[in-house]
Amino acid sequence: MKKFNFRKVLDGLTASSPGSGSSSGINSSGGAGSGSLHPGGTAGALREEIQETLTSDYFQICKTVRHGFPYQPTALAFDPVQKILAIGTRSGAIRILGRPGVDCYCQHESGAAVLQLQFLINEGALVSASSDDTLHLWNLRQKRPAILHSLKFNRERITYCHLPFQSKWLYVGTERGNTHIVNIESFILSGYVIMWNKAIELSTKTHPGPVVHLSDSPRDEGKLLIGYENGTVVFWDLKSKRADLRVYYDEAIHSIDWHHEGKQFMCSHSDGSLTLWNLKSPSRPFQTTVPHGKIQREGRKSESCKPILKVEYKTCRNSEPFIIFSGGLSYDKACRRPSLTIMHGKAITVLEMDHPIVEFLTLCDTPYPNEFQEPYAVVVLLEKDLIVVDLTQSNFPIFENPYPMDIHESPVTCTAYFADCPPDLILVLYSIGVKHKKQGYSNKEWPISGGAWNLGAQTYPEIIITGHADGSIKFWDASAITLQMLYKLKTSKVFEKQKVGEGKQTGEIVEEDPFAVQMIYWCPESRIFCVSGVSAYVIIYKFSRHEITTEIVSLEVRLQYDVEDIITPEPETSPPFPDLSSQLPSSRSLSGSTNTVASEGVTKDSIPCLNVKTRPVRMPPGYQADLVIQLVWVDGEPPQQITSLAVSSAYGIVAFGNCNGLVVVDFIQKTVLLSMGIFDLYRSSELYQRQPRSPRKNRQFIAGLTELNDSPVPLELERCKSPTSVKGSRKLSLPTDLKADLETRENSYNRSRSSSISSIDKDSKEAITALYFMESFARKNDSSISPCLFVGTSLGMVLIISLNLPIADEQRFTEPVMVLPSGTFLSLKGAVLTFSCMDRTGGLMQPPYEVWRDPNSMDENEKSWRRKLVMNSSSANQEIGDHQYIIICSEKQAKVFSLPSQTCLYVHNITETSFILQADVVVMCNSACLACFCANGHIMIMSLPSLRPMLDVNYLPLTDMRIARTFCFTNEGQALYLVSPTEIQRLTYSQEMCDNLQDMLGDLFTPIETPEAQNRGFLKGLFGGSGQTFDREELFGEASAGRASRSLAQHIPGPGGIEGVKGAAGGVMGELTRARIALDERGQRLGELEEKTAGMMTSAEAFSKHAHELMLKYKDKKWYQF
């Protein structure tokens, strides 16, 4: 624990923070103050010591867990004994799923797409084949899987892999049609190769194409079935190294599957047909069917259909076999969705899917291929979903998915993260949300139930909120690194449904998704929830456990500014209350105006983008709309989208702004308190600071009077655009775009900002970028705190607006609220991002809030209950005293001011070459710190109030605007962002959580005995006994087959050796893992030693031979003959 004295720290600012000496803070009198202590009335207080407990040892960046559906999936595998599922993706990622809580993400370093996955069943290992023709062996006996071996093919491309159950030899088919064999234990290529020209008949003149299937016969493991793309199937005898039989078909083959007896196999073809072949008569198919083809007359060929991409043929002991396939629909049904067909006896069931099918697997009771399979479920991997179908019921219901695979049900447009929130919230939200869950799921337990997971030591409640393009809001329980859906809110239900052709009106402000959520603000203590959308609206929700039917109250606000007003002088003589009707012919009163909808035929002026429902609306328990505020069109120009939003439940006020101005609304009395352009905010602030110097009329405003400006200039700010529209988002995927964006921002930063009206640049795109309600000192040298609204702009200016609220609780519902600019200006370099406040002891002050009570309660006592407000709460629970500290962070720098003296105490120039995307003041180990995410990928943590750098890590280069839009920090060292359109990546910057992460993650492998094979008596020894393993060793081992050419494939040792052991769980499994890898390494060393020994023996034999020859040569010679 270290104590810092303000004066001592400030003395070293020049040395510790470059540029801080030249940084300045602007006080209310317009003068510049340096970044050092200023003597004055609060000098004694400033000398007081603030105890800062945070050091750099508290911080470390670490990814924790990834939630959501794997983006762009390509492969699927299932371990029937461990009951875990693996999904591979196009970006080289692998997600391994088990029971809820067991969810592991791992990534190939190359980033190559995963072609195929194969579990070593009940062995705790996984083989992946990548598009860069590399095989990888993953160790799953540790909580974070690691690669043990890799094998890179240099000459041939991998197309198919097959690993028989309880075998250590992996069959690998290639694009050239050859089949290679890899030893899984050593990951060395065997010298045994099945060449394509040996497999096919010599008379065949064409190449059979790539290998599309490999599988050993269930009846005899010494026989291998090889399927080629052109329709050729070869039944290869591994012992005699020749083909026992060959099958030819006119249509290309996509997949093959065996009957469990090993006498028949089924093929799926490109013409939508299924062929069943019998090994006794390979000359023609035993049966040919086109399941979805039209029935033709006798003698005519069946109608061709779409290709059947995969078929599985699974037998049952007490019923007809299941034939399950994807594709194969008729071409005349082009509009039909992708489907999975289940044929069971004479019944054919077609399951239509919402997305294209990538892969499917049938889950069976036994891992042995030569037993009745008894299928019980089908896992279907779609492009954007994962579903599991229950085969044990005739109507084939789907299982309820326990994983959060529907995050992307509608594209995510914004996120919010709350750690250590009130513990009762999760239960309350779940109890409301569970009533709206879909019905009709299978009543059986989720079949993917492998692994083990414990709750862990970290149990504080966490909630993640996601906003979506369709206007929906989802609340998620994120406690203990899991994610579970709690409650879903549809904001679009507030508005009328758009009729066909009406979308063009909204389309001029946003091309698509008119209900897309842009910003969300949630107060967990008061349960007030506020949302803003891309169609320039704000909705305030209140939480209730009771259903009500009521009309939705709405306000329409006309917000604009006139740049020419600033340049053109006007007479100073004007009435104190200007005639609004003369300035705005189509304006309407905004104080308490409700449900005003423009009629048809009216030009686009003073009409909103969306129509609020005017009829009474039934609102179920949960969040219920209390007020809708909409910005309206002005003289044919659409309203600009909202860029900042803040709500105070204690004050009953909501404030929001855009690049036109600021709006402040009293949501208790449903009235507009302030609607003013940005430039008018500066002018109005000057009225309270000094006499007006501008030769224009003095515009006064009083409580309840809304100032409306005319003659709009359509200025658009890049960050105001739709988060889902291509044209409406700032693309940062290319470095050139980043550079141009930086240059634009630098030009705006270098533009000096004077408090004089005449210096305001008419071409500057200044917007309201940050809002903050707080009990603070509104003016310089105020003696007491009062309700304030801090307003930050895109040009780095900070204005403080004073809020005069009625003192008595009863008067709050009737007396007007006074909104008065205080005349205080502060400035920073770059757009203002966030505010926060600390008391004199360094404790973080929380904004005041109202304790929640049900607004629709039937209890008479609760109805008469007065508003209970919690004011001036701080983490230290201390009185605020005579001063406080305001922390302001912009896109370029952070400053700490002392209020009410407005002295700049600390300045830290965070970045010069980039800009900050997200900044938040968070609590870490009961102390406050400033967390920043920069566009160059750096995550930075600074202590407060001294702004000492605690952490600076180059973590995540910004390659997509989606990351900038969704990145957010929260308390207790947590953060998240949308890593792909379908996945949320959570991370921690807490050293403590990094240390405890191993205990929080689930175990992928648990010790389970392999089920015994069915007793088949004498046949067991002939058709599947353990003797086959020795046959494989004799056939493929180095002693008989030799080694493959080194140029064919290159063995690459993986990093999953000792490093993997360090990450493995403790106890018996950790010891087993350590012993296994040690044995593997010992085997490698013994092999190397054996090679060296053999080389030395050969050298010794050669030396002995030469010595013997030399001895014979000179044996009979005398000494004088030499």
GROMACS .gro file of N, CA, C and O in nm, residues 160 171-174 177-180 192-196 198-200 208-217 223-238 242-243 245-247 253 256 258 265 267:
model
  212
  160TYR      N    1  -0.993  -3.615  -4.656
  160TYR     CA    2  -1.077  -3.693  -4.564
  160TYR      C    3  -0.988  -3.769  -4.467
  160TYR      O    4  -0.879  -3.815  -4.501
  171TYR      N    5  -0.628  -4.301  -4.088
  171TYR     CA    6  -0.628  -4.304  -4.234
  171TYR      C    7  -0.650  -4.163  -4.287
  171TYR      O    8  -0.743  -4.094  -4.244
  172VAL      N    9  -0.568  -4.123  -4.383
  172VAL     CA   10  -0.575  -3.988  -4.439
  172VAL      C   11  -0.586  -3.998  -4.590
  172VAL      O   12  -0.494  -4.048  -4.657
  173GLY      N   13  -0.700  -3.952  -4.645
  173GLY     CA   14  -0.718  -3.949  -4.790
  173GLY      C   15  -0.680  -3.814  -4.846
  173GLY      O   16  -0.696  -3.711  -4.780
  174THR      N   17  -0.631  -3.814  -4.970
  174THR     CA   18  -0.582  -3.690  -5.029
  174THR      C   19  -0.652  -3.659  -5.161
  174THR      O   20  -0.727  -3.741  -5.215
  177GLY      N   21  -0.600  -3.885  -5.456
  177GLY     CA   22  -0.662  -4.018  -5.451
  177GLY      C   23  -0.583  -4.119  -5.372
  177GLY      O   24  -0.622  -4.235  -5.364
  178ASN      N   25  -0.472  -4.078  -5.309
  178ASN     CA   26  -0.391  -4.170  -5.230
  178ASN      C   27  -0.440  -4.172  -5.085
  178ASN      O   28  -0.502  -4.078  -5.037
  179THR      N   29  -0.409  -4.281  -5.017
  179THR     CA   30  -0.445  -4.296  -4.877
  179THR      C   31  -0.319  -4.322  -4.795
  179THR      O   32  -0.246  -4.419  -4.821
  180HIS      N   33  -0.292  -4.235  -4.698
  180HIS     CA   34  -0.176  -4.248  -4.611
  180HIS      C   35  -0.222  -4.287  -4.471
  180HIS      O   36  -0.340  -4.271  -4.437
  192TYR      N   37   0.335  -4.738  -4.522
  192TYR     CA   38   0.225  -4.808  -4.593
  192TYR      C   39   0.140  -4.701  -4.663
  192TYR      O   40   0.082  -4.613  -4.598
  193VAL      N   41   0.127  -4.709  -4.794
  193VAL     CA   42   0.049  -4.614  -4.873
  193VAL      C   43  -0.038  -4.691  -4.971
  193VAL      O   44   0.007  -4.789  -5.034
  194ILE      N   45  -0.163  -4.651  -4.983
  194ILE     CA   46  -0.254  -4.708  -5.084
  194ILE      C   47  -0.260  -4.608  -5.198
  194ILE      O   48  -0.328  -4.505  -5.188
  195MET      N   49  -0.187  -4.636  -5.306
  195MET     CA   50  -0.185  -4.546  -5.421
  195MET      C   51  -0.311  -4.564  -5.504
  195MET      O   52  -0.365  -4.675  -5.517
  196TRP      N   53  -0.359  -4.455  -5.560
  196TRP     CA   54  -0.485  -4.459  -5.635
  196TRP      C   55  -0.477  -4.551  -5.755
  196TRP      O   56  -0.575  -4.618  -5.791
  198LYS      N   57  -0.310  -4.822  -5.780
  198LYS     CA   58  -0.315  -4.961  -5.736
  198LYS      C   59  -0.456  -5.000  -5.693
  198LYS      O   60  -0.494  -5.118  -5.702
  199ALA      N   61  -0.533  -4.901  -5.647
  199ALA     CA   62  -0.666  -4.932  -5.597
  199ALA      C   63  -0.766  -4.956  -5.710
  199ALA      O   64  -0.852  -5.043  -5.701
  200ILE      N   65  -0.755  -4.877  -5.819
  200ILE     CA   66  -0.850  -4.893  -5.928
  200ILE      C   67  -0.799  -4.998  -6.027
  200ILE      O   68  -0.683  -5.041  -6.021
  208PRO      N   69  -0.969  -4.134  -6.054
  208PRO     CA   70  -1.095  -4.147  -5.979
  208PRO      C   71  -1.134  -4.022  -5.901
  208PRO      O   72  -1.245  -4.014  -5.848
  209GLY      N   73  -1.046  -3.926  -5.891
  209GLY     CA   74  -1.076  -3.805  -5.815
  209GLY      C   75  -1.029  -3.814  -5.671
  209GLY      O   76  -0.970  -3.914  -5.629
  210PRO      N   77  -1.055  -3.711  -5.592
  210PRO     CA   78  -1.013  -3.712  -5.452
  210PRO      C   79  -1.084  -3.820  -5.371
  210PRO      O   80  -1.193  -3.866  -5.406
  211VAL      N   81  -1.021  -3.858  -5.260
  211VAL     CA   82  -1.084  -3.950  -5.165
  211VAL      C   83  -1.190  -3.873  -5.087
  211VAL      O   84  -1.161  -3.770  -5.025
  212VAL      N   85  -1.314  -3.921  -5.090
  212VAL     CA   86  -1.423  -3.855  -5.018
  212VAL      C   87  -1.471  -3.938  -4.900
  212VAL      O   88  -1.550  -3.889  -4.819
  213HIS      N   89  -1.423  -4.063  -4.889
  213HIS     CA   90  -1.466  -4.145  -4.775
  213HIS      C   91  -1.361  -4.251  -4.745
  213HIS      O   92  -1.300  -4.309  -4.835
  214LEU      N   93  -1.344  -4.277  -4.616
  214LEU     CA   94  -1.259  -4.385  -4.566
  214LEU      C   95  -1.326  -4.445  -4.444
  214LEU      O   96  -1.369  -4.371  -4.354
  215SER      N   97  -1.336  -4.577  -4.439
  215SER     CA   98  -1.388  -4.644  -4.319
  215SER      C   99  -1.351  -4.791  -4.325
  215SER      O  100  -1.348  -4.850  -4.433
  216ASP      N  101  -1.321  -4.847  -4.208
  216ASP     CA  102  -1.292  -4.989  -4.204
  216ASP      C  103  -1.421  -5.067  -4.190
  216ASP      O  104  -1.521  -5.017  -4.138
  217SER      N  105  -1.419  -5.190  -4.235
  217SER     CA  106  -1.539  -5.273  -4.232
  217SER      C  107  -1.575  -5.310  -4.089
  217SER      O  108  -1.487  -5.349  -4.011
  223LYS      N  109  -1.010  -5.477  -4.355
  223LYS     CA  110  -1.061  -5.432  -4.484
  223LYS      C  111  -1.099  -5.284  -4.473
  223LYS      O  112  -1.162  -5.242  -4.377
  224LEU      N  113  -1.060  -5.207  -4.574
  224LEU     CA  114  -1.083  -5.063  -4.576
  224LEU      C  115  -1.166  -5.025  -4.697
  224LEU      O  116  -1.134  -5.064  -4.810
  225LEU      N  117  -1.273  -4.949  -4.672
  225LEU     CA  118  -1.359  -4.902  -4.781
  225LEU      C  119  -1.315  -4.762  -4.821
  225LEU      O  120  -1.311  -4.670  -4.738
  226ILE      N  121  -1.281  -4.744  -4.948
  226ILE     CA  122  -1.232  -4.617  -5.000
  226ILE      C  123  -1.329  -4.566  -5.104
  226ILE      O  124  -1.358  -4.636  -5.203
  227GLY      N  125  -1.385  -4.447  -5.083
  227GLY     CA  126  -1.476  -4.387  -5.179
  227GLY      C  127  -1.409  -4.272  -5.253
  227GLY      O  128  -1.349  -4.185  -5.190
  228TYR      N  129  -1.421  -4.274  -5.386
  228TYR     CA  130  -1.364  -4.168  -5.469
  228TYR      C  131  -1.476  -4.082  -5.525
  228TYR      O  132  -1.590  -4.127  -5.542
  229GLU      N  133  -1.442  -3.959  -5.556
  229GLU     CA  134  -1.543  -3.861  -5.594
  229GLU      C  135  -1.619  -3.900  -5.720
  229GLU      O  136  -1.738  -3.872  -5.734
  230ASN      N  137  -1.555  -3.967  -5.816
  230ASN     CA  138  -1.620  -3.993  -5.945
  230ASN      C  139  -1.721  -4.107  -5.940
  230ASN      O  140  -1.782  -4.141  -6.041
  231GLY      N  141  -1.741  -4.170  -5.823
  231GLY     CA  142  -1.838  -4.278  -5.811
  231GLY      C  143  -1.775  -4.414  -5.793
  231GLY      O  144  -1.847  -4.515  -5.787
  232THR      N  145  -1.645  -4.421  -5.783
  232THR     CA  146  -1.575  -4.548  -5.762
  232THR      C  147  -1.560  -4.576  -5.613
  232THR      O  148  -1.523  -4.488  -5.535
  233VAL      N  149  -1.589  -4.701  -5.574
  233VAL     CA  150  -1.570  -4.746  -5.436
  233VAL      C  151  -1.482  -4.870  -5.440
  233VAL      O  152  -1.509  -4.963  -5.515
  234VAL      N  153  -1.378  -4.871  -5.359
  234VAL     CA  154  -1.282  -4.981  -5.355
  234VAL      C  155  -1.284  -5.042  -5.215
  234VAL      O  156  -1.276  -4.970  -5.115
  235PHE      N  157  -1.294  -5.177  -5.211
  235PHE     CA  158  -1.288  -5.250  -5.084
  235PHE      C  159  -1.149  -5.311  -5.076
  235PHE      O  160  -1.120  -5.411  -5.140
  236TRP      N  161  -1.062  -5.248  -4.997
  236TRP     CA  162  -0.919  -5.280  -4.998
  236TRP      C  163  -0.883  -5.373  -4.883
  236TRP      O  164  -0.919  -5.351  -4.769
  237ASP      N  165  -0.808  -5.478  -4.919
  237ASP     CA  166  -0.756  -5.571  -4.819
  237ASP      C  167  -0.620  -5.521  -4.774
  237ASP      O  168  -0.524  -5.518  -4.853
  238LEU      N  169  -0.613  -5.481  -4.647
  238LEU     CA  170  -0.489  -5.420  -4.597
  238LEU      C  171  -0.376  -5.522  -4.588
  238LEU      O  172  -0.259  -5.486  -4.603
  242ARG      N  173  -0.429  -5.548  -5.180
  242ARG     CA  174  -0.499  -5.550  -5.308
  242ARG      C  175  -0.647  -5.525  -5.284
  242ARG      O  176  -0.696  -5.533  -5.171
  243ALA      N  177  -0.718  -5.494  -5.393
  243ALA     CA  178  -0.862  -5.466  -5.384
  243ALA      C  179  -0.940  -5.595  -5.390
  243ALA      O  180  -0.925  -5.673  -5.486
  245LEU      N  181  -1.281  -5.598  -5.400
  245LEU     CA  182  -1.386  -5.570  -5.498
  245LEU      C  183  -1.389  -5.421  -5.527
  245LEU      O  184  -1.339  -5.339  -5.450
  246ARG      N  185  -1.450  -5.389  -5.642
  246ARG     CA  186  -1.464  -5.249  -5.683
  246ARG      C  187  -1.607  -5.226  -5.727
  246ARG      O  188  -1.669  -5.312  -5.787
  247VAL      N  189  -1.655  -5.106  -5.695
  247VAL     CA  190  -1.792  -5.068  -5.728
  247VAL      C  191  -1.787  -4.941  -5.812
  247VAL      O  192  -1.712  -4.848  -5.780
  253ILE      N  193  -2.001  -3.946  -5.583
  253ILE     CA  194  -2.031  -3.986  -5.446
  253ILE      C  195  -2.000  -3.870  -5.351
  253ILE      O  196  -1.897  -3.804  -5.364
  256ILE      N  197  -2.062  -4.208  -4.763
  256ILE     CA  198  -2.088  -4.352  -4.753
  256ILE      C  199  -2.106  -4.386  -4.605
  256ILE      O  200  -2.041  -4.327  -4.519
  258TRP      N  201  -2.187  -4.753  -4.343
  258TRP     CA  202  -2.201  -4.897  -4.333
  258TRP      C  203  -2.329  -4.937  -4.260
  258TRP      O  204  -2.374  -4.866  -4.170
  265PHE      N  205  -2.345  -5.139  -4.755
  265PHE     CA  206  -2.315  -4.998  -4.730
  265PHE      C  207  -2.400  -4.912  -4.824
  265PHE      O  208  -2.442  -4.957  -4.931
  267CYS      N  209  -2.457  -4.532  -5.023
  267CYS     CA  210  -2.388  -4.415  -5.079
  267CYS      C  211  -2.492  -4.308  -5.113
  267CYS      O  212  -2.604  -4.339  -5.154
   0.00000   0.00000   0.00000
